[in-house]
PDB file of C-alpha atoms in Angstrom:
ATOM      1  CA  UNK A   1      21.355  -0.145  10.045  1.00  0.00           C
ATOM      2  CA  UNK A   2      21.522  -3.308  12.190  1.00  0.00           C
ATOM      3  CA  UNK A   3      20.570  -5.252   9.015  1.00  0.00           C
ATOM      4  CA  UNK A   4      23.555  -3.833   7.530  1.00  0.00           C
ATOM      5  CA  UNK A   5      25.895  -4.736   9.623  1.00  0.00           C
ATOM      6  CA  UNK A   6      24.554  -8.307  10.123  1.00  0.00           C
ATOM      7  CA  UNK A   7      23.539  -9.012   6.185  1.00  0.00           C
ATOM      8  CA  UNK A   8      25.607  -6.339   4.566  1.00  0.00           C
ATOM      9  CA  UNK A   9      23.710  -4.578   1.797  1.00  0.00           C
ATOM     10  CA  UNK A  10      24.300  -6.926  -0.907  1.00  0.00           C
ATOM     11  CA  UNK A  11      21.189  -8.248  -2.174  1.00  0.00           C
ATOM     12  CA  UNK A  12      20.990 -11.894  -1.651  1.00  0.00           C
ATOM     13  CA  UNK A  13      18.461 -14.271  -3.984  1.00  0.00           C
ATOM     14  CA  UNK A  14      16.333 -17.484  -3.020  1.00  0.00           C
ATOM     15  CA  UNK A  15      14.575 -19.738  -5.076  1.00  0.00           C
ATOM     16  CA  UNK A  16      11.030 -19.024  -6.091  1.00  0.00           C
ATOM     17  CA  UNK A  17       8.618 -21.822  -5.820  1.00  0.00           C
ATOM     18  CA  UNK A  18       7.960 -23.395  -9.531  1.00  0.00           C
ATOM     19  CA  UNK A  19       4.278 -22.095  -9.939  1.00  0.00           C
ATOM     20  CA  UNK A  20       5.944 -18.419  -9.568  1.00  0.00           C
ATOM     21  CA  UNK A  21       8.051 -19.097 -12.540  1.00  0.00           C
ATOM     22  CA  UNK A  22       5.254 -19.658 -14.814  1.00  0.00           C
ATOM     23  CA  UNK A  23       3.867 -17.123 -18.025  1.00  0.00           C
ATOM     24  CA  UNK A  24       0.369 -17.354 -18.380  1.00  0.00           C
ATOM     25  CA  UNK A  25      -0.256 -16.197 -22.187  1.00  0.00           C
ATOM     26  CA  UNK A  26      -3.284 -15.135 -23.615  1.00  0.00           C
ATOM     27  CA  UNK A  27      -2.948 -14.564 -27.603  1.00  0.00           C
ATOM     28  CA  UNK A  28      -0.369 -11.533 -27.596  1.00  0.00           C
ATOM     29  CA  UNK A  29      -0.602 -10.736 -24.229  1.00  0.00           C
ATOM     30  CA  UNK A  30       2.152 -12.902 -21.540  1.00  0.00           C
ATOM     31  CA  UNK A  31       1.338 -12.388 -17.621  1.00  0.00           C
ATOM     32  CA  UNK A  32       3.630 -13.326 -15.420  1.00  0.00           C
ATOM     33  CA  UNK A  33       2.311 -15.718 -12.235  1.00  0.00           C
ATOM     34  CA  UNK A  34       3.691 -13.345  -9.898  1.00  0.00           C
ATOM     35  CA  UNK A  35       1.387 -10.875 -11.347  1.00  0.00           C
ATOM     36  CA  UNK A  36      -1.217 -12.642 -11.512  1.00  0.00           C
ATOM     37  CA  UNK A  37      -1.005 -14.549  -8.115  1.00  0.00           C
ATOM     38  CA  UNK A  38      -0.794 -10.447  -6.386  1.00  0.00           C
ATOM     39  CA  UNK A  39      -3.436  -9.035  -8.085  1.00  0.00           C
ATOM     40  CA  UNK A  40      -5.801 -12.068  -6.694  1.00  0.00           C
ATOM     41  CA  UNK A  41      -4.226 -11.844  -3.254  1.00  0.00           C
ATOM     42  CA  UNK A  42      -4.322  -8.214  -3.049  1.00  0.00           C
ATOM     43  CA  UNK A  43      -7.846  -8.324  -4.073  1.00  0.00           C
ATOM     44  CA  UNK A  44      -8.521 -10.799  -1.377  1.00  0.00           C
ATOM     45  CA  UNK A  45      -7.120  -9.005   1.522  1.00  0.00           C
ATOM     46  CA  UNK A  46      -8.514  -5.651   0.199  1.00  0.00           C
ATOM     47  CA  UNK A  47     -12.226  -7.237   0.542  1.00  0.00           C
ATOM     48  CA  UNK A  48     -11.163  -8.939   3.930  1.00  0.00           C
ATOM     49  CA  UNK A  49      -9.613  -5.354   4.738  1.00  0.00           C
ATOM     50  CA  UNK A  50     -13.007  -3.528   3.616  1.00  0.00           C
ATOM     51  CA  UNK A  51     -15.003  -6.321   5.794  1.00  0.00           C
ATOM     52  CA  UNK A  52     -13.484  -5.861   8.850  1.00  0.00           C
ATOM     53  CA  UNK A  53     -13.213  -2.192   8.778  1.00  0.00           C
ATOM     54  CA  UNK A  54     -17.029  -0.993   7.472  1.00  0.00           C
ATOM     55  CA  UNK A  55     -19.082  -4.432   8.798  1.00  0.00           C
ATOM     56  CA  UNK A  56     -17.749  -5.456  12.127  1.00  0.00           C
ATOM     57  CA  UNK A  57     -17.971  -3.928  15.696  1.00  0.00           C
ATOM     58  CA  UNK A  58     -13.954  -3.702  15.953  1.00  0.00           C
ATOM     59  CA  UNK A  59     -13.792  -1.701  12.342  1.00  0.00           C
ATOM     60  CA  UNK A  60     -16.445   0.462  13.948  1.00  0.00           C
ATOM     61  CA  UNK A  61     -14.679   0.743  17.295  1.00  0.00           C
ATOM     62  CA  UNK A  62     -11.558   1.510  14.922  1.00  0.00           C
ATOM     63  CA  UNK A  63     -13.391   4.202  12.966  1.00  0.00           C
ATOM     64  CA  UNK A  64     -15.078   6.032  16.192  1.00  0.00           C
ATOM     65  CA  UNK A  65     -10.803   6.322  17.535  1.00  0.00           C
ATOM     66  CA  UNK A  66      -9.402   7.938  14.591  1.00  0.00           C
ATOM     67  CA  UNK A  67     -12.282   9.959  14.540  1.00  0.00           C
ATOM     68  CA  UNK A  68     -11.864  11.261  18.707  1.00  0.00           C
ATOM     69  CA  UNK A  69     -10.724   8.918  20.766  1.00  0.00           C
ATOM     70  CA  UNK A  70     -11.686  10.292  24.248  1.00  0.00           C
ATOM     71  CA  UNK A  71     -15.374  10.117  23.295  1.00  0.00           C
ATOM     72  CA  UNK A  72     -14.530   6.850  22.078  1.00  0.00           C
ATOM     73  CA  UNK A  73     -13.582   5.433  26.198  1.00  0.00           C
ATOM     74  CA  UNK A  74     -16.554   7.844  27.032  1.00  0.00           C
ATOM     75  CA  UNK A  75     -18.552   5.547  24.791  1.00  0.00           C
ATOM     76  CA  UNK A  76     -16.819   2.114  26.393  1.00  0.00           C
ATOM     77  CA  UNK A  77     -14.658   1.211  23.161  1.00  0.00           C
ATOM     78  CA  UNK A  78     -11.382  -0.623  24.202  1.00  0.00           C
ATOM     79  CA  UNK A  79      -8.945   1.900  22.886  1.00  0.00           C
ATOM     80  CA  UNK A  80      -5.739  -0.002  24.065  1.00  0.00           C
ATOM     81  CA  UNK A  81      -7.691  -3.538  22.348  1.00  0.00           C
ATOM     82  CA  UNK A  82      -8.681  -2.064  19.369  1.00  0.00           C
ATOM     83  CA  UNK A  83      -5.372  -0.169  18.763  1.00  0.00           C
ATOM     84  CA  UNK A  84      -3.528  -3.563  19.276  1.00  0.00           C
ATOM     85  CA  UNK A  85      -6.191  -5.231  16.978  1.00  0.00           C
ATOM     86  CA  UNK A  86      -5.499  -2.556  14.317  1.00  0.00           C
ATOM     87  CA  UNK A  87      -1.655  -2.602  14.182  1.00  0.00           C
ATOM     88  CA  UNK A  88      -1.916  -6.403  14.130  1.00  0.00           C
ATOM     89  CA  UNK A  89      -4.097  -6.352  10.655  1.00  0.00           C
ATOM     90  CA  UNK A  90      -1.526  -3.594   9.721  1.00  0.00           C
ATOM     91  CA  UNK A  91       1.276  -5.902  10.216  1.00  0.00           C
ATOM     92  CA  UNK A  92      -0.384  -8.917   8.297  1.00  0.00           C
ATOM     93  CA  UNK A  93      -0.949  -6.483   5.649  1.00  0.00           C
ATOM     94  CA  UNK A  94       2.544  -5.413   5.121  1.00  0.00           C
ATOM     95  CA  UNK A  95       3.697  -8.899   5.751  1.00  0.00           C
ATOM     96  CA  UNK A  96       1.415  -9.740   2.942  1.00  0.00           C
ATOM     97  CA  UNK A  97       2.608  -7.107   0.243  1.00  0.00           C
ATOM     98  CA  UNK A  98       6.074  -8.446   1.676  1.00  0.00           C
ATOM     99  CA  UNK A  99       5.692 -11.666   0.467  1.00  0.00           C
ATOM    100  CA  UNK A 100       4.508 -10.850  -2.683  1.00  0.00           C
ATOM    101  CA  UNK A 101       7.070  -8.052  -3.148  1.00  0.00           C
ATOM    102  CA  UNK A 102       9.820 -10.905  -2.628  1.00  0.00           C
ATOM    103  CA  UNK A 103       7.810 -13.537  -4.742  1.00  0.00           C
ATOM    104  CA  UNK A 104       8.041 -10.906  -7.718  1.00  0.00           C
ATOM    105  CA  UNK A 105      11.801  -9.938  -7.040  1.00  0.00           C
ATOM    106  CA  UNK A 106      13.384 -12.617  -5.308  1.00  0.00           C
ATOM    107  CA  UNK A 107      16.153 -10.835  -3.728  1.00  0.00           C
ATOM    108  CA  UNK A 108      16.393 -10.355  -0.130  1.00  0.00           C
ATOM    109  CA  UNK A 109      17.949  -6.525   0.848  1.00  0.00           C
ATOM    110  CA  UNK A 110      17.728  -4.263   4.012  1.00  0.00           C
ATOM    111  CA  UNK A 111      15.929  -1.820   2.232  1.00  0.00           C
ATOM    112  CA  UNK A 112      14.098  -3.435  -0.510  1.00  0.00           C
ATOM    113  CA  UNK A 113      10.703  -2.157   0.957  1.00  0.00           C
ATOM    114  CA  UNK A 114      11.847   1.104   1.337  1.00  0.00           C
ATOM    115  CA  UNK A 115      10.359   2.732  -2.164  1.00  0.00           C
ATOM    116  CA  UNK A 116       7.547   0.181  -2.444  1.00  0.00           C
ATOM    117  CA  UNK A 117       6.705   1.566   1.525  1.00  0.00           C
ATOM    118  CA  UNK A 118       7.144   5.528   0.076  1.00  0.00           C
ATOM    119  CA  UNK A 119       4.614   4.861  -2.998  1.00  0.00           C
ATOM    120  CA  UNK A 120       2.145   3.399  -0.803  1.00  0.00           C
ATOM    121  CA  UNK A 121       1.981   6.325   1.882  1.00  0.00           C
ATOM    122  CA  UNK A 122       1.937   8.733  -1.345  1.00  0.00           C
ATOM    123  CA  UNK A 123      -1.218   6.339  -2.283  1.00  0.00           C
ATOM    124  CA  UNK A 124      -3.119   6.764   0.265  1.00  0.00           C
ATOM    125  CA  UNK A 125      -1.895  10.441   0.522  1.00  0.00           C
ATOM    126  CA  UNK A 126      -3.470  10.700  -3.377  1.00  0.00           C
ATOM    127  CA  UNK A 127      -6.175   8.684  -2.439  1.00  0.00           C
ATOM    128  CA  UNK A 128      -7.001  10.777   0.643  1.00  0.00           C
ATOM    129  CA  UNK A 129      -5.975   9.614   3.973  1.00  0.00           C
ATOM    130  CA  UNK A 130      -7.818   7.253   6.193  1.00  0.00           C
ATOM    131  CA  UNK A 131     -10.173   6.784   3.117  1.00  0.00           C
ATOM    132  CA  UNK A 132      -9.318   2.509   1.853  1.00  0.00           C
ATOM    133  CA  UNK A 133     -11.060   3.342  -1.207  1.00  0.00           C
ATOM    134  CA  UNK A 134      -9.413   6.067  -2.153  1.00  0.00           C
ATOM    135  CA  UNK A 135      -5.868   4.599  -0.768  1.00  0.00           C
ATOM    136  CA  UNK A 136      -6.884   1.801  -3.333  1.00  0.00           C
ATOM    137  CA  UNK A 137      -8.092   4.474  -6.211  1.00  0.00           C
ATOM    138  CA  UNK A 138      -4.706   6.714  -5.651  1.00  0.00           C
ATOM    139  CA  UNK A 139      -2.180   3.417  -5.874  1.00  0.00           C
ATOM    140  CA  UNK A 140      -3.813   2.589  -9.111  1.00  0.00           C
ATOM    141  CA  UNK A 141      -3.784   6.014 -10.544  1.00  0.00           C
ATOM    142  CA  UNK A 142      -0.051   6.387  -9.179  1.00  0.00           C
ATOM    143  CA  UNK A 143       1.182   2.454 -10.954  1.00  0.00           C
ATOM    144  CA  UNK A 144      -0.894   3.750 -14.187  1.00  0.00           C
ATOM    145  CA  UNK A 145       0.835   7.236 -14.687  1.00  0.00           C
ATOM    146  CA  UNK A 146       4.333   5.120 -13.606  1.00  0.00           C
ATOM    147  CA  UNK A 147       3.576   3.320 -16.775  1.00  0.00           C
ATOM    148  CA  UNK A 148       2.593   5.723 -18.456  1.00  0.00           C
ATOM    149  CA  UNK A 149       5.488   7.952 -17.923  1.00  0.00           C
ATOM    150  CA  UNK A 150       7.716   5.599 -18.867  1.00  0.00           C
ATOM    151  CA  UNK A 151       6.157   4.657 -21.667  1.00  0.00           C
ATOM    152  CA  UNK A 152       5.837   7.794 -23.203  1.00  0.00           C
ATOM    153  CA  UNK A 153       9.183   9.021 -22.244  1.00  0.00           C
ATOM    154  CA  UNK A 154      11.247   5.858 -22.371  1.00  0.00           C
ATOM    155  CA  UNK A 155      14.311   9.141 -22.223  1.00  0.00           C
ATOM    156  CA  UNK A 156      13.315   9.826 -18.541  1.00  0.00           C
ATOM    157  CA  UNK A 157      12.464   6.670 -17.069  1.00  0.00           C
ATOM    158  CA  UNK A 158      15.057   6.779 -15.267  1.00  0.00           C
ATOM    159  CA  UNK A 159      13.289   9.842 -13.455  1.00  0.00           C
ATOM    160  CA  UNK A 160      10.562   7.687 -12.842  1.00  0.00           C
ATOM    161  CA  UNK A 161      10.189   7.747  -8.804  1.00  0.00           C
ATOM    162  CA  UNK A 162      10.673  11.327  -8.761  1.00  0.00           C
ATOM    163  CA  UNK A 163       7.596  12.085 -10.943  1.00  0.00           C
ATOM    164  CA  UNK A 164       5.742  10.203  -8.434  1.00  0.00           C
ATOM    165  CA  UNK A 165       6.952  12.343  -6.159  1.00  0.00           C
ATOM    166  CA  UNK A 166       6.023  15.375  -8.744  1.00  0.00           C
ATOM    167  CA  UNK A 167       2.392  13.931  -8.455  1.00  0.00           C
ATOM    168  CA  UNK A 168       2.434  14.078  -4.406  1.00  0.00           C
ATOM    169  CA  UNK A 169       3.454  17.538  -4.857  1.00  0.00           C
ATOM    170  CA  UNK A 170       0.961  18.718  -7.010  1.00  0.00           C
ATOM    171  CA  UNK A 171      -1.812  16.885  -4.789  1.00  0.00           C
ATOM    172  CA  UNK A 172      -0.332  18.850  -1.983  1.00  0.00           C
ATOM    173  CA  UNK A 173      -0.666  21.712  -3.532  1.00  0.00           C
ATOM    174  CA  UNK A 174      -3.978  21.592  -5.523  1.00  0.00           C
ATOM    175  CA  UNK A 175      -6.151  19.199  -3.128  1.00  0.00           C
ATOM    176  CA  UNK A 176      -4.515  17.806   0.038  1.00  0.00           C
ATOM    177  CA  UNK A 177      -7.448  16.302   1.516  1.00  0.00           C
ATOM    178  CA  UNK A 178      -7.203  13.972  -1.667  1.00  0.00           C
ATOM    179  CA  UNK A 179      -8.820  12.356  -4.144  1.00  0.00           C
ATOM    180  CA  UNK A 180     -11.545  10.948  -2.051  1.00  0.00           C
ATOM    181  CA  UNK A 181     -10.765  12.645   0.769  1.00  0.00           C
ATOM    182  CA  UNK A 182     -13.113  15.203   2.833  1.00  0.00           C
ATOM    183  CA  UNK A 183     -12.506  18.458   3.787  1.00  0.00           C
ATOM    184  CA  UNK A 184     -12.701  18.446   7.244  1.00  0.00           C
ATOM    185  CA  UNK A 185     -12.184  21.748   9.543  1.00  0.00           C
ATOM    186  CA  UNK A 186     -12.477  21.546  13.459  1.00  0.00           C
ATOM    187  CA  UNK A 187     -14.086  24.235  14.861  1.00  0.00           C
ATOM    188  CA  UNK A 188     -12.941  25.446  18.174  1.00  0.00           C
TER     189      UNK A 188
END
């Protein structure tokens, strides 16, 4: 609430750069650069993301943690390194999607992430946690039955983050290891 008190909570704009302005048409169809410009950079970062994590020693040293991380320092991985390592690529990340989040709305508000931030943990929840693939399957899947929703009940799309929220529960309920996820039971 500090950003409150500092900012207050009125949403404040800033100018977008002039290539973000532009409407890329294609017959009938108009894309918006924004658009465009995220779906390339997300793509990017989700290959870069992939890299790292399945073809280098530090996304294998990050993989052997969050599977048990005291055989992990048995096995001479730098937990405290490879933590630090992994919430740094975390950060870019969501420093990333925060720049392209403001490049597509340009207003500036304390808590402007804070339903963007909700979708994407119900993503990766859909998806099937610790799974990228599936984080990146259950975000699509969630942003096509957004659409979808509203477009077939233009009444309720008003309603439209709580069916979202509808979906998480039924995933819950019906398969909460996920799309993609594994069922996974630790035997004592």
């Amino acid at each position: 609430n500090l950003a409150i008190v500092i900012f207050t909570g009125i949403p404040k704009s800033f100018h977008r750069p002039t290539f973000f302005k532009r409407i890329f048409q294609f017959g009938e169809i108009r894309i918006q650069s924004t658009l465009f410009a995220s779906v390339v950079i997300s793509a990017i970062f989700l290959t870069i993301l992939i890299y790292i994590v399945y073809r280098t020693k530090t996304g294998l040293a990050m993989r052997s943690i969050s599977t048990d991380i005291e055989t992990s320092r048995l096995m001479a991985v730098d937990v405290d390194k490879t933590i630090s390592i992994t919430f740094a690529i975390g950060s870019a990340l969501a420093a990333v999607g925060g720049i392209l989040w403001g490049l597509r709305f340009p207003q500036i508000f304390p808590f402007m992430g804070m339903m963007p931030g909700l979708k994407a943990f119900i993503a990766a929840v859909v998806g099937g946690i610790g799974n990228i693939p599936g984080a990146m399957l259950g975000g699509l899947l969630l942003g096509m039955s957004e659409i979808l929703f509203v477009a077939f009940l233009p009444a309720l799309s008003g309603y439209r983050d709580a069916f979202i929220f509808l979906i998480l529960i039924f995933i819950l309920l019906f398969k909460p290891d996920g799309i993609l996820g594994k069922n996974v039971q630790e035997k004592v």
